[in-house]
Amino acid sequence: MIDLTKFRDPKLIKKIVSDLQKWEKPTKIMEVCGSHTMAIGHWGIRKLLPDNISLISGPGCPVCVTPSSLIDELVKLENVTIATFGDVIRVPGKDETLEHARARGLDVKIVYSPLEALELSKEKETIFVGIGFETTVPGIAQTILMAKKQQLNNFSVFPAFKLVPPALEALLSADDIKLDGFLLPGHVSVIIGSESYMLLPEKYGIGGVVSGFEPLDILSAIKIITEQVKSCKPAIVNEYNRVVNIVGNKNAQKVIDAVLEVEDALWRGIGWIPNSGLGIREEFKEFDASKKYNIKLKEEEGNTGCKCADVLKGIIIPPECPLFEKTCNPAHPIGPCMVSSEGSCAAYYRYER
Ligand code: SF4
């Protein structure tokens, strides 16, 4: 057990905050992970920083980047159980959410693990909605291996998996915003290792710090980024070395690689990003819901006024969306960034008003 109270030591927090208050250069840091967005709000980190250091949220909330066309396709299905993690049922499609579809009779069940979906498939044809980043994927890949071993033919997974490093590259290549550093995701890095981000300093001249979720983790990471900016020496630093190593979890990577392969992925609000997703390998095609039900994703149309696309790219912060707090709130979310407990709009609504 790790004693987390030492990462909340007020004296150390005051010392780092006092150092950061002396920092004068305008500096923009993107926290990639939705859990960081929530932690920053929860610990009041933004209020501890000088005005010239801005923290902006990135595309690291898996529910927020789930394309609306996936919801549109799922709600059309009949005679299947759709098993999904809880947040997903409130993600808006073009006309309805899975929650609305459940109210009119579609069999939608919230599960806490893909294994629960596997059990459900023993009773009835079941699709598990495979949403998540590198952190969630190994457990789902392992479940597909188990389904194959048990020769189940009523179980499939829709692979809506996303990979973090290609998304960061896409953001940097798009040149929509100028960043000075990344607060890199702790949970994802447990699986992929800190070396996965080396392209950022090498190709784009921008550094990042893999950070934990306690106040001292986040503040130390921000301080390291300011030091990199000062010295003009961008690098990848692993602040979260109590759980993250350089190469990641090789066993988890092996399971992913056995079942899934890299492919292009559609990110809500961002579009198709090359090599930023994982599809199910041909050897496991009987468990691939996209093939079994011929589900094809397409870029969203329509205009609800939601600015999630700009929020996910760090172009605006949630209060800059005209609908924030007025017509869009957690009880009546208009976009997915207000739905998920890791969504940037939900975090601002909860902690930063
Ligand atoms: Fe979309 Fe609501 Fe966020 Fe605006 S406040 S960007 S409408 S989720």
mmCIF file of C-alpha atoms and ligand atoms in Angstrom:
data_model
loop_
_atom_site.group_PDB
_atom_site.id
_atom_site.type_symbol
_atom_site.label_atom_id
_atom_site.label_comp_id
_atom_site.label_asym_id
_atom_site.label_seq_id
_atom_site.Cartn_x
_atom_site.Cartn_y
_atom_site.Cartn_z
ATOM 1 C CA MET A 1 0.000 0.000 0.000
ATOM 2 C CA ILE A 2 1.264 3.471 -0.844
ATOM 3 C CA ASP A 3 0.544 6.209 1.698
ATOM 4 C CA LEU A 4 -1.067 8.871 -0.488
ATOM 5 C CA THR A 5 -1.135 11.524 2.247
ATOM 6 C CA LYS A 6 2.502 12.333 1.463
ATOM 7 C CA PHE A 7 1.351 13.481 -1.976
ATOM 8 C CA ARG A 8 -0.974 15.959 -0.256
ATOM 9 C CA ASP A 9 1.601 17.501 2.090
ATOM 10 C CA PRO A 10 0.542 21.166 2.516
ATOM 11 C CA LYS A 11 4.116 22.378 3.134
ATOM 12 C CA LEU A 12 5.420 20.857 -0.092
ATOM 13 C CA ILE A 13 2.364 22.072 -1.985
ATOM 14 C CA LYS A 14 2.963 25.627 -0.719
ATOM 15 C CA LYS A 15 6.624 25.451 -1.736
ATOM 16 C CA ILE A 16 5.858 24.382 -5.340
ATOM 17 C CA VAL A 17 2.989 26.854 -5.636
ATOM 18 C CA SER A 18 5.262 29.642 -4.434
ATOM 19 C CA ASP A 19 7.892 28.660 -7.057
ATOM 20 C CA LEU A 20 5.240 28.538 -9.773
ATOM 21 C CA GLN A 21 3.902 31.964 -8.774
ATOM 22 C CA LYS A 22 7.281 33.409 -9.804
ATOM 23 C CA TRP A 23 6.941 31.971 -13.316
ATOM 24 C CA GLU A 24 6.272 34.826 -15.764
ATOM 25 C CA LYS A 25 6.190 33.360 -19.255
ATOM 26 C CA PRO A 26 2.737 32.614 -20.721
ATOM 27 C CA THR A 27 2.586 28.815 -20.735
ATOM 28 C CA LYS A 28 -0.112 26.518 -22.049
ATOM 29 C CA ILE A 29 -0.195 22.944 -20.779
ATOM 30 C CA MET A 30 -2.656 20.318 -21.993
ATOM 31 C CA GLU A 31 -3.824 17.657 -19.565
ATOM 32 C CA VAL A 32 -4.611 14.789 -21.867
ATOM 33 C CA CYS A 33 -6.520 12.572 -19.495
ATOM 34 C CA GLY A 34 -10.061 13.069 -18.214
ATOM 35 C CA SER A 35 -9.018 11.817 -14.774
ATOM 36 C CA HIS A 36 -6.473 14.644 -14.646
ATOM 37 C CA THR A 37 -9.177 17.152 -15.597
ATOM 38 C CA MET A 38 -11.276 15.919 -12.677
ATOM 39 C CA ALA A 39 -8.282 15.861 -10.290
ATOM 40 C CA ILE A 40 -7.290 19.420 -11.280
ATOM 41 C CA GLY A 41 -10.842 20.590 -10.540
ATOM 42 C CA HIS A 42 -11.164 18.502 -7.393
ATOM 43 C CA TRP A 43 -7.917 19.778 -5.841
ATOM 44 C CA GLY A 44 -8.447 23.387 -6.976
ATOM 45 C CA ILE A 45 -5.107 23.299 -8.817
ATOM 46 C CA ARG A 46 -6.094 25.930 -11.407
ATOM 47 C CA LYS A 47 -6.700 28.485 -8.665
ATOM 48 C CA LEU A 48 -3.227 27.865 -7.222
ATOM 49 C CA LEU A 49 -1.466 28.747 -10.464
ATOM 50 C CA PRO A 50 -0.515 32.203 -11.743
ATOM 51 C CA ASP A 51 -2.705 33.529 -14.560
ATOM 52 C CA ASN A 52 0.018 33.004 -17.142
ATOM 53 C CA ILE A 53 -0.042 29.211 -16.711
ATOM 54 C CA SER A 54 -3.145 27.808 -18.338
ATOM 55 C CA LEU A 55 -4.235 24.215 -18.130
ATOM 56 C CA ILE A 56 -6.418 23.090 -20.984
ATOM 57 C CA SER A 57 -8.163 19.776 -21.435
ATOM 58 C CA GLY A 58 -7.436 17.424 -24.289
ATOM 59 C CA PRO A 59 -9.167 14.474 -25.943
ATOM 60 C CA GLY A 60 -8.560 11.985 -23.124
ATOM 61 C CA CYS A 61 -12.112 11.204 -22.083
ATOM 62 C CA PRO A 62 -13.134 8.016 -23.920
ATOM 63 C CA VAL A 63 -16.850 8.673 -23.704
ATOM 64 C CA CYS A 64 -16.418 12.228 -25.055
ATOM 65 C CA VAL A 65 -14.654 11.041 -28.224
ATOM 66 C CA THR A 66 -17.159 8.280 -29.000
ATOM 67 C CA PRO A 67 -18.748 9.144 -32.371
ATOM 68 C CA SER A 68 -22.461 9.842 -32.364
ATOM 69 C CA SER A 69 -22.828 7.530 -35.385
ATOM 70 C CA LEU A 70 -21.939 4.565 -33.139
ATOM 71 C CA ILE A 71 -24.899 5.412 -30.895
ATOM 72 C CA ASP A 72 -27.087 5.893 -34.000
ATOM 73 C CA GLU A 73 -26.163 2.416 -35.243
ATOM 74 C CA LEU A 74 -26.567 0.708 -31.852
ATOM 75 C CA VAL A 75 -30.065 2.077 -31.236
ATOM 76 C CA LYS A 76 -31.225 0.528 -34.534
ATOM 77 C CA LEU A 77 -30.379 -3.028 -33.456
ATOM 78 C CA GLU A 78 -33.041 -5.530 -32.463
ATOM 79 C CA ASN A 79 -33.102 -8.794 -30.513
ATOM 80 C CA VAL A 80 -29.733 -8.234 -28.840
ATOM 81 C CA THR A 81 -28.548 -7.129 -25.448
ATOM 82 C CA ILE A 82 -26.290 -4.091 -25.638
ATOM 83 C CA ALA A 83 -23.924 -4.167 -22.675
ATOM 84 C CA THR A 84 -21.981 -1.041 -21.892
ATOM 85 C CA PHE A 85 -20.198 0.938 -19.214
ATOM 86 C CA GLY A 86 -22.561 3.367 -17.451
ATOM 87 C CA ASP A 87 -21.589 6.747 -18.905
ATOM 88 C CA VAL A 88 -22.085 5.574 -22.470
ATOM 89 C CA ILE A 89 -25.841 5.218 -22.179
ATOM 90 C CA ARG A 90 -26.278 9.000 -21.929
ATOM 91 C CA VAL A 91 -24.027 9.910 -24.875
ATOM 92 C CA PRO A 92 -26.180 11.735 -27.433
ATOM 93 C CA GLY A 93 -26.599 10.200 -30.863
ATOM 94 C CA LYS A 94 -28.236 12.148 -33.673
ATOM 95 C CA ASP A 95 -31.758 11.519 -32.405
ATOM 96 C CA GLU A 96 -31.528 9.554 -29.184
ATOM 97 C CA THR A 97 -29.260 8.065 -26.532
ATOM 98 C CA LEU A 98 -29.035 4.420 -25.523
ATOM 99 C CA GLU A 99 -30.940 5.468 -22.411
ATOM 100 C CA HIS A 100 -33.825 6.777 -24.539
ATOM 101 C CA ALA A 101 -33.711 3.611 -26.643
ATOM 102 C CA ARG A 102 -33.886 1.521 -23.471
ATOM 103 C CA ALA A 103 -37.010 3.442 -22.429
ATOM 104 C CA ARG A 104 -38.696 2.389 -25.687
ATOM 105 C CA GLY A 105 -37.730 -1.252 -25.178
ATOM 106 C CA LEU A 106 -34.180 -1.814 -26.456
ATOM 107 C CA ASP A 107 -32.363 -4.213 -24.139
ATOM 108 C CA VAL A 108 -29.490 -2.059 -22.821
ATOM 109 C CA LYS A 109 -27.613 -3.208 -19.742
ATOM 110 C CA ILE A 110 -24.951 -1.368 -17.744
ATOM 111 C CA VAL A 111 -22.014 -3.586 -16.825
ATOM 112 C CA TYR A 112 -18.909 -2.916 -14.775
ATOM 113 C CA SER A 113 -16.689 -5.380 -16.623
ATOM 114 C CA PRO A 114 -16.692 -7.056 -20.047
ATOM 115 C CA LEU A 115 -16.871 -10.367 -18.162
ATOM 116 C CA GLU A 116 -20.417 -9.464 -17.122
ATOM 117 C CA ALA A 117 -21.277 -9.044 -20.798
ATOM 118 C CA LEU A 118 -19.776 -12.470 -21.470
ATOM 119 C CA GLU A 119 -22.117 -13.947 -18.843
ATOM 120 C CA LEU A 120 -25.111 -12.139 -20.354
ATOM 121 C CA SER A 121 -24.304 -13.706 -23.734
ATOM 122 C CA LYS A 122 -24.991 -17.152 -22.269
ATOM 123 C CA GLU A 123 -28.654 -16.106 -22.031
ATOM 124 C CA LYS A 124 -29.018 -13.929 -25.130
ATOM 125 C CA GLU A 125 -27.028 -12.528 -28.060
ATOM 126 C CA THR A 126 -24.938 -9.721 -26.520
ATOM 127 C CA ILE A 127 -22.801 -6.895 -27.893
ATOM 128 C CA PHE A 128 -20.304 -5.272 -25.568
ATOM 129 C CA VAL A 129 -19.569 -1.651 -26.519
ATOM 130 C CA GLY A 130 -15.768 -1.562 -26.389
ATOM 131 C CA ILE A 131 -14.977 2.009 -25.459
ATOM 132 C CA GLY A 132 -11.736 3.079 -23.850
ATOM 133 C CA PHE A 133 -8.072 3.906 -24.144
ATOM 134 C CA GLU A 134 -5.077 1.631 -23.666
ATOM 135 C CA THR A 135 -5.988 1.224 -19.979
ATOM 136 C CA THR A 136 -9.306 -0.515 -20.607
ATOM 137 C CA VAL A 137 -8.346 -2.498 -23.685
ATOM 138 C CA PRO A 138 -6.360 -5.401 -22.128
ATOM 139 C CA GLY A 139 -9.348 -6.588 -20.059
ATOM 140 C CA ILE A 140 -11.612 -6.514 -23.110
ATOM 141 C CA ALA A 141 -9.038 -8.321 -25.277
ATOM 142 C CA GLN A 142 -8.702 -10.977 -22.571
ATOM 143 C CA THR A 143 -12.498 -11.373 -22.546
ATOM 144 C CA ILE A 144 -12.456 -12.027 -26.300
ATOM 145 C CA LEU A 145 -9.779 -14.690 -25.742
ATOM 146 C CA MET A 146 -12.042 -16.287 -23.120
ATOM 147 C CA ALA A 147 -15.054 -16.168 -25.474
ATOM 148 C CA LYS A 148 -12.984 -17.966 -28.117
ATOM 149 C CA LYS A 149 -11.834 -20.589 -25.637
ATOM 150 C CA GLN A 150 -15.411 -21.178 -24.468
ATOM 151 C CA GLN A 151 -16.570 -21.268 -28.125
ATOM 152 C CA LEU A 152 -19.309 -18.753 -27.434
ATOM 153 C CA ASN A 153 -21.203 -17.625 -30.488
ATOM 154 C CA ASN A 154 -23.588 -15.156 -28.868
ATOM 155 C CA PHE A 155 -20.932 -12.653 -27.816
ATOM 156 C CA SER A 156 -19.302 -9.811 -29.745
ATOM 157 C CA VAL A 157 -17.508 -6.546 -29.065
ATOM 158 C CA PHE A 158 -17.796 -3.316 -30.996
ATOM 159 C CA PRO A 159 -14.194 -2.069 -31.107
ATOM 160 C CA ALA A 160 -14.310 1.686 -30.462
ATOM 161 C CA PHE A 161 -10.890 1.680 -28.792
ATOM 162 C CA LYS A 162 -8.605 4.685 -28.957
ATOM 163 C CA LEU A 163 -4.860 5.164 -28.645
ATOM 164 C CA VAL A 164 -3.417 8.262 -26.968
ATOM 165 C CA PRO A 165 -0.031 8.912 -28.692
ATOM 166 C CA PRO A 166 -1.458 9.161 -32.265
ATOM 167 C CA ALA A 167 -4.144 11.573 -31.009
ATOM 168 C CA LEU A 168 -1.478 13.847 -29.520
ATOM 169 C CA GLU A 169 0.406 13.753 -32.807
ATOM 170 C CA ALA A 170 -2.781 14.670 -34.683
ATOM 171 C CA LEU A 171 -3.358 17.636 -32.362
ATOM 172 C CA LEU A 172 0.187 18.876 -32.845
ATOM 173 C CA SER A 173 0.065 18.375 -36.614
ATOM 174 C CA ALA A 174 -3.260 20.250 -36.915
ATOM 175 C CA ASP A 175 -1.590 23.324 -35.481
ATOM 176 C CA ASP A 176 -4.900 24.624 -34.037
ATOM 177 C CA ILE A 177 -3.269 25.499 -30.736
ATOM 178 C CA LYS A 178 0.218 26.249 -29.548
ATOM 179 C CA LEU A 179 1.152 24.133 -26.533
ATOM 180 C CA ASP A 180 4.179 24.279 -24.246
ATOM 181 C CA GLY A 181 3.851 20.834 -22.720
ATOM 182 C CA PHE A 182 1.644 17.867 -21.925
ATOM 183 C CA LEU A 183 0.504 16.457 -18.634
ATOM 184 C CA LEU A 184 0.562 12.850 -19.811
ATOM 185 C CA PRO A 185 -1.978 10.272 -18.641
ATOM 186 C CA GLY A 186 -0.985 8.119 -15.698
ATOM 187 C CA HIS A 187 -3.334 5.177 -16.201
ATOM 188 C CA VAL A 188 -2.677 4.788 -19.938
ATOM 189 C CA SER A 189 1.066 4.997 -19.309
ATOM 190 C CA VAL A 190 0.924 2.044 -16.901
ATOM 191 C CA ILE A 191 0.122 -0.056 -19.982
ATOM 192 C CA ILE A 192 2.164 1.625 -22.722
ATOM 193 C CA GLY A 193 5.130 2.961 -20.709
ATOM 194 C CA SER A 194 6.646 6.432 -20.729
ATOM 195 C CA GLU A 195 8.791 5.683 -23.796
ATOM 196 C CA SER A 196 5.669 5.729 -25.976
ATOM 197 C CA TYR A 197 5.715 9.521 -26.008
ATOM 198 C CA MET A 198 9.311 10.026 -27.187
ATOM 199 C CA LEU A 199 8.049 11.238 -30.543
ATOM 200 C CA LEU A 200 6.717 14.399 -28.899
ATOM 201 C CA PRO A 201 10.113 15.958 -28.102
ATOM 202 C CA GLU A 202 11.928 14.268 -30.972
ATOM 203 C CA LYS A 203 9.534 15.189 -33.787
ATOM 204 C CA TYR A 204 7.517 18.116 -32.417
ATOM 205 C CA GLY A 205 9.933 19.722 -29.945
ATOM 206 C CA ILE A 206 7.445 19.547 -27.089
ATOM 207 C CA GLY A 207 7.890 17.835 -23.741
ATOM 208 C CA GLY A 208 5.559 16.114 -21.336
ATOM 209 C CA VAL A 209 5.395 14.663 -17.874
ATOM 210 C CA VAL A 210 3.624 11.415 -16.978
ATOM 211 C CA SER A 211 1.809 12.390 -13.830
ATOM 212 C CA GLY A 212 -0.200 10.824 -11.054
ATOM 213 C CA PHE A 213 -3.444 12.285 -9.751
ATOM 214 C CA GLU A 214 -2.569 13.682 -6.333
ATOM 215 C CA PRO A 215 -1.978 17.437 -5.892
ATOM 216 C CA LEU A 216 1.789 17.074 -5.524
ATOM 217 C CA ASP A 217 1.947 14.833 -8.604
ATOM 218 C CA ILE A 218 0.188 17.425 -10.738
ATOM 219 C CA LEU A 219 1.962 20.473 -9.344
ATOM 220 C CA SER A 220 5.396 18.787 -9.629
ATOM 221 C CA ALA A 221 4.614 17.843 -13.226
ATOM 222 C CA ILE A 222 3.654 21.446 -14.045
ATOM 223 C CA LYS A 223 6.869 22.678 -12.424
ATOM 224 C CA ILE A 224 8.951 20.226 -14.485
ATOM 225 C CA ILE A 225 7.254 21.484 -17.656
ATOM 226 C CA THR A 226 8.071 25.107 -16.780
ATOM 227 C CA GLU A 227 11.704 24.067 -16.217
ATOM 228 C CA GLN A 228 11.767 22.396 -19.627
ATOM 229 C CA VAL A 229 10.322 25.539 -21.210
ATOM 230 C CA LYS A 230 12.912 27.683 -19.444
ATOM 231 C CA SER A 231 15.837 25.524 -20.539
ATOM 232 C CA CYS A 232 14.382 24.913 -24.042
ATOM 233 C CA LYS A 233 15.016 21.208 -23.456
ATOM 234 C CA PRO A 234 11.743 19.347 -24.067
ATOM 235 C CA ALA A 235 11.770 15.784 -22.770
ATOM 236 C CA ILE A 236 9.510 13.034 -21.480
ATOM 237 C CA VAL A 237 9.720 12.739 -17.707
ATOM 238 C CA ASN A 238 8.005 10.084 -15.625
ATOM 239 C CA GLU A 239 6.809 11.732 -12.410
ATOM 240 C CA TYR A 240 4.444 8.795 -11.704
ATOM 241 C CA ASN A 241 7.213 6.239 -11.333
ATOM 242 C CA ARG A 242 5.534 4.583 -8.367
ATOM 243 C CA VAL A 243 3.296 2.816 -10.912
ATOM 244 C CA VAL A 244 4.538 3.680 -14.432
ATOM 245 C CA ASN A 245 7.774 2.365 -15.954
ATOM 246 C CA ILE A 246 9.545 3.026 -19.227
ATOM 247 C CA VAL A 247 8.289 0.048 -21.221
ATOM 248 C CA GLY A 248 4.813 -0.447 -19.749
ATOM 249 C CA ASN A 249 3.064 -3.684 -18.895
ATOM 250 C CA LYS A 250 4.383 -6.286 -21.330
ATOM 251 C CA ASN A 251 1.789 -8.908 -20.393
ATOM 252 C CA ALA A 252 -1.063 -6.493 -21.079
ATOM 253 C CA GLN A 253 0.560 -5.461 -24.370
ATOM 254 C CA LYS A 254 0.846 -9.139 -25.360
ATOM 255 C CA VAL A 255 -2.873 -9.739 -24.766
ATOM 256 C CA ILE A 256 -3.781 -6.634 -26.779
ATOM 257 C CA ASP A 257 -1.504 -7.664 -29.609
ATOM 258 C CA ALA A 258 -2.883 -11.215 -29.724
ATOM 259 C CA VAL A 259 -6.465 -10.033 -30.316
ATOM 260 C CA LEU A 260 -6.331 -6.519 -31.741
ATOM 261 C CA GLU A 261 -4.490 -4.623 -34.449
ATOM 262 C CA VAL A 262 -3.875 -0.949 -35.056
ATOM 263 C CA GLU A 263 -6.272 0.796 -37.444
ATOM 264 C CA ASP A 264 -7.620 4.280 -38.161
ATOM 265 C CA ALA A 265 -10.248 5.514 -35.714
ATOM 266 C CA LEU A 266 -13.031 8.083 -35.778
ATOM 267 C CA TRP A 267 -12.845 10.564 -32.884
ATOM 268 C CA ARG A 268 -15.938 12.610 -32.133
ATOM 269 C CA GLY A 269 -15.281 16.250 -32.913
ATOM 270 C CA ILE A 270 -11.861 15.530 -34.378
ATOM 271 C CA GLY A 271 -12.520 13.135 -37.260
ATOM 272 C CA TRP A 272 -10.528 10.167 -38.528
ATOM 273 C CA ILE A 273 -7.036 9.899 -37.063
ATOM 274 C CA PRO A 274 -4.667 7.451 -38.763
ATOM 275 C CA ASN A 275 -3.544 4.491 -36.638
ATOM 276 C CA SER A 276 -5.286 5.818 -33.542
ATOM 277 C CA GLY A 277 -7.570 2.870 -32.838
ATOM 278 C CA LEU A 278 -7.603 -0.885 -32.478
ATOM 279 C CA GLY A 279 -9.707 -3.292 -34.507
ATOM 280 C CA ILE A 280 -10.317 -6.987 -33.888
ATOM 281 C CA ARG A 281 -7.951 -9.305 -35.785
ATOM 282 C CA GLU A 282 -9.284 -11.584 -38.539
ATOM 283 C CA GLU A 283 -8.669 -14.670 -36.339
ATOM 284 C CA PHE A 284 -11.303 -13.340 -33.918
ATOM 285 C CA LYS A 285 -13.734 -11.921 -36.499
ATOM 286 C CA GLU A 286 -16.684 -13.897 -35.101
ATOM 287 C CA PHE A 287 -16.463 -11.634 -32.028
ATOM 288 C CA ASP A 288 -16.288 -8.402 -34.030
ATOM 289 C CA ALA A 289 -19.674 -6.645 -33.770
ATOM 290 C CA SER A 290 -18.716 -4.207 -36.538
ATOM 291 C CA LYS A 291 -18.554 -7.171 -38.963
ATOM 292 C CA LYS A 292 -21.334 -9.263 -37.422
ATOM 293 C CA TYR A 293 -23.843 -6.382 -37.678
ATOM 294 C CA ASN A 294 -22.194 -4.479 -40.534
ATOM 295 C CA ILE A 295 -21.847 -1.321 -38.399
ATOM 296 C CA LYS A 296 -19.944 1.449 -40.166
ATOM 297 C CA LEU A 297 -19.117 4.715 -38.456
ATOM 298 C CA LYS A 298 -19.344 8.051 -40.199
ATOM 299 C CA GLU A 299 -18.471 11.605 -39.246
ATOM 300 C CA GLU A 300 -21.274 13.386 -37.458
ATOM 301 C CA GLU A 301 -23.547 15.895 -39.083
ATOM 302 C CA GLY A 302 -26.003 18.358 -37.681
ATOM 303 C CA ASN A 303 -25.548 21.299 -35.415
ATOM 304 C CA THR A 304 -26.694 21.302 -31.824
ATOM 305 C CA GLY A 305 -24.512 24.286 -30.974
ATOM 306 C CA CYS A 306 -22.317 22.003 -28.868
ATOM 307 C CA LYS A 307 -18.646 22.999 -28.918
ATOM 308 C CA CYS A 308 -17.245 19.682 -27.671
ATOM 309 C CA ALA A 309 -15.025 19.475 -30.762
ATOM 310 C CA ASP A 310 -13.260 22.696 -29.782
ATOM 311 C CA VAL A 311 -13.134 21.662 -26.118
ATOM 312 C CA LEU A 312 -11.543 18.306 -27.016
ATOM 313 C CA LYS A 313 -8.922 20.034 -29.149
ATOM 314 C CA GLY A 314 -8.141 22.543 -26.397
ATOM 315 C CA ILE A 315 -9.268 25.477 -28.551
ATOM 316 C CA ILE A 316 -11.784 26.687 -25.958
ATOM 317 C CA ILE A 317 -12.484 25.919 -22.327
ATOM 318 C CA PRO A 318 -16.026 24.794 -21.420
ATOM 319 C CA PRO A 319 -17.334 28.123 -20.016
ATOM 320 C CA GLU A 320 -16.596 29.620 -23.447
ATOM 321 C CA CYS A 321 -19.303 27.403 -24.969
ATOM 322 C CA PRO A 322 -22.490 29.551 -25.137
ATOM 323 C CA LEU A 323 -24.586 26.599 -23.911
ATOM 324 C CA PHE A 324 -22.462 25.843 -20.833
ATOM 325 C CA GLU A 325 -24.577 25.992 -17.685
ATOM 326 C CA LYS A 326 -27.448 27.631 -19.579
ATOM 327 C CA THR A 327 -29.042 24.840 -21.560
ATOM 328 C CA CYS A 328 -26.306 22.226 -21.040
ATOM 329 C CA ASN A 329 -25.680 20.730 -17.620
ATOM 330 C CA PRO A 330 -25.083 17.222 -16.204
ATOM 331 C CA ALA A 331 -28.828 16.607 -15.783
ATOM 332 C CA HIS A 332 -29.489 17.641 -19.410
ATOM 333 C CA PRO A 333 -26.230 17.205 -21.316
ATOM 334 C CA ILE A 334 -26.184 18.418 -24.906
ATOM 335 C CA GLY A 335 -22.734 17.069 -25.709
ATOM 336 C CA PRO A 336 -20.704 14.105 -24.472
ATOM 337 C CA CYS A 337 -18.200 16.331 -22.620
ATOM 338 C CA MET A 338 -20.994 17.072 -20.128
ATOM 339 C CA VAL A 339 -22.054 13.407 -19.869
ATOM 340 C CA SER A 340 -18.996 11.590 -18.703
ATOM 341 C CA SER A 341 -17.690 11.843 -15.167
ATOM 342 C CA GLU A 342 -14.329 12.496 -16.883
ATOM 343 C CA GLY A 343 -15.644 15.036 -19.361
ATOM 344 C CA SER A 344 -14.126 18.485 -19.326
ATOM 345 C CA CYS A 345 -17.484 20.295 -19.311
ATOM 346 C CA ALA A 346 -18.723 18.119 -16.434
ATOM 347 C CA ALA A 347 -15.502 18.860 -14.509
ATOM 348 C CA TYR A 348 -15.863 22.621 -15.020
ATOM 349 C CA TYR A 349 -19.546 22.449 -14.085
ATOM 350 C CA ARG A 350 -18.774 20.567 -10.898
ATOM 351 C CA TYR A 351 -15.653 22.332 -9.688
ATOM 352 C CA GLU A 352 -14.903 25.549 -11.533
ATOM 353 C CA ARG A 353 -18.080 27.626 -11.453
HETATM 354 FE FE1 SF4 B 1 -21.072 20.672 -25.583
HETATM 355 FE FE2 SF4 B 1 -22.388 21.235 -23.328
HETATM 356 FE FE3 SF4 B 1 -19.781 21.269 -23.317
HETATM 357 FE FE4 SF4 B 1 -21.122 23.154 -24.623
HETATM 358 S S1 SF4 B 1 -21.114 22.831 -22.416
HETATM 359 S S2 SF4 B 1 -19.313 22.053 -25.325
HETATM 360 S S3 SF4 B 1 -22.877 22.004 -25.356
HETATM 361 S S4 SF4 B 1 -21.064 19.479 -23.685
#
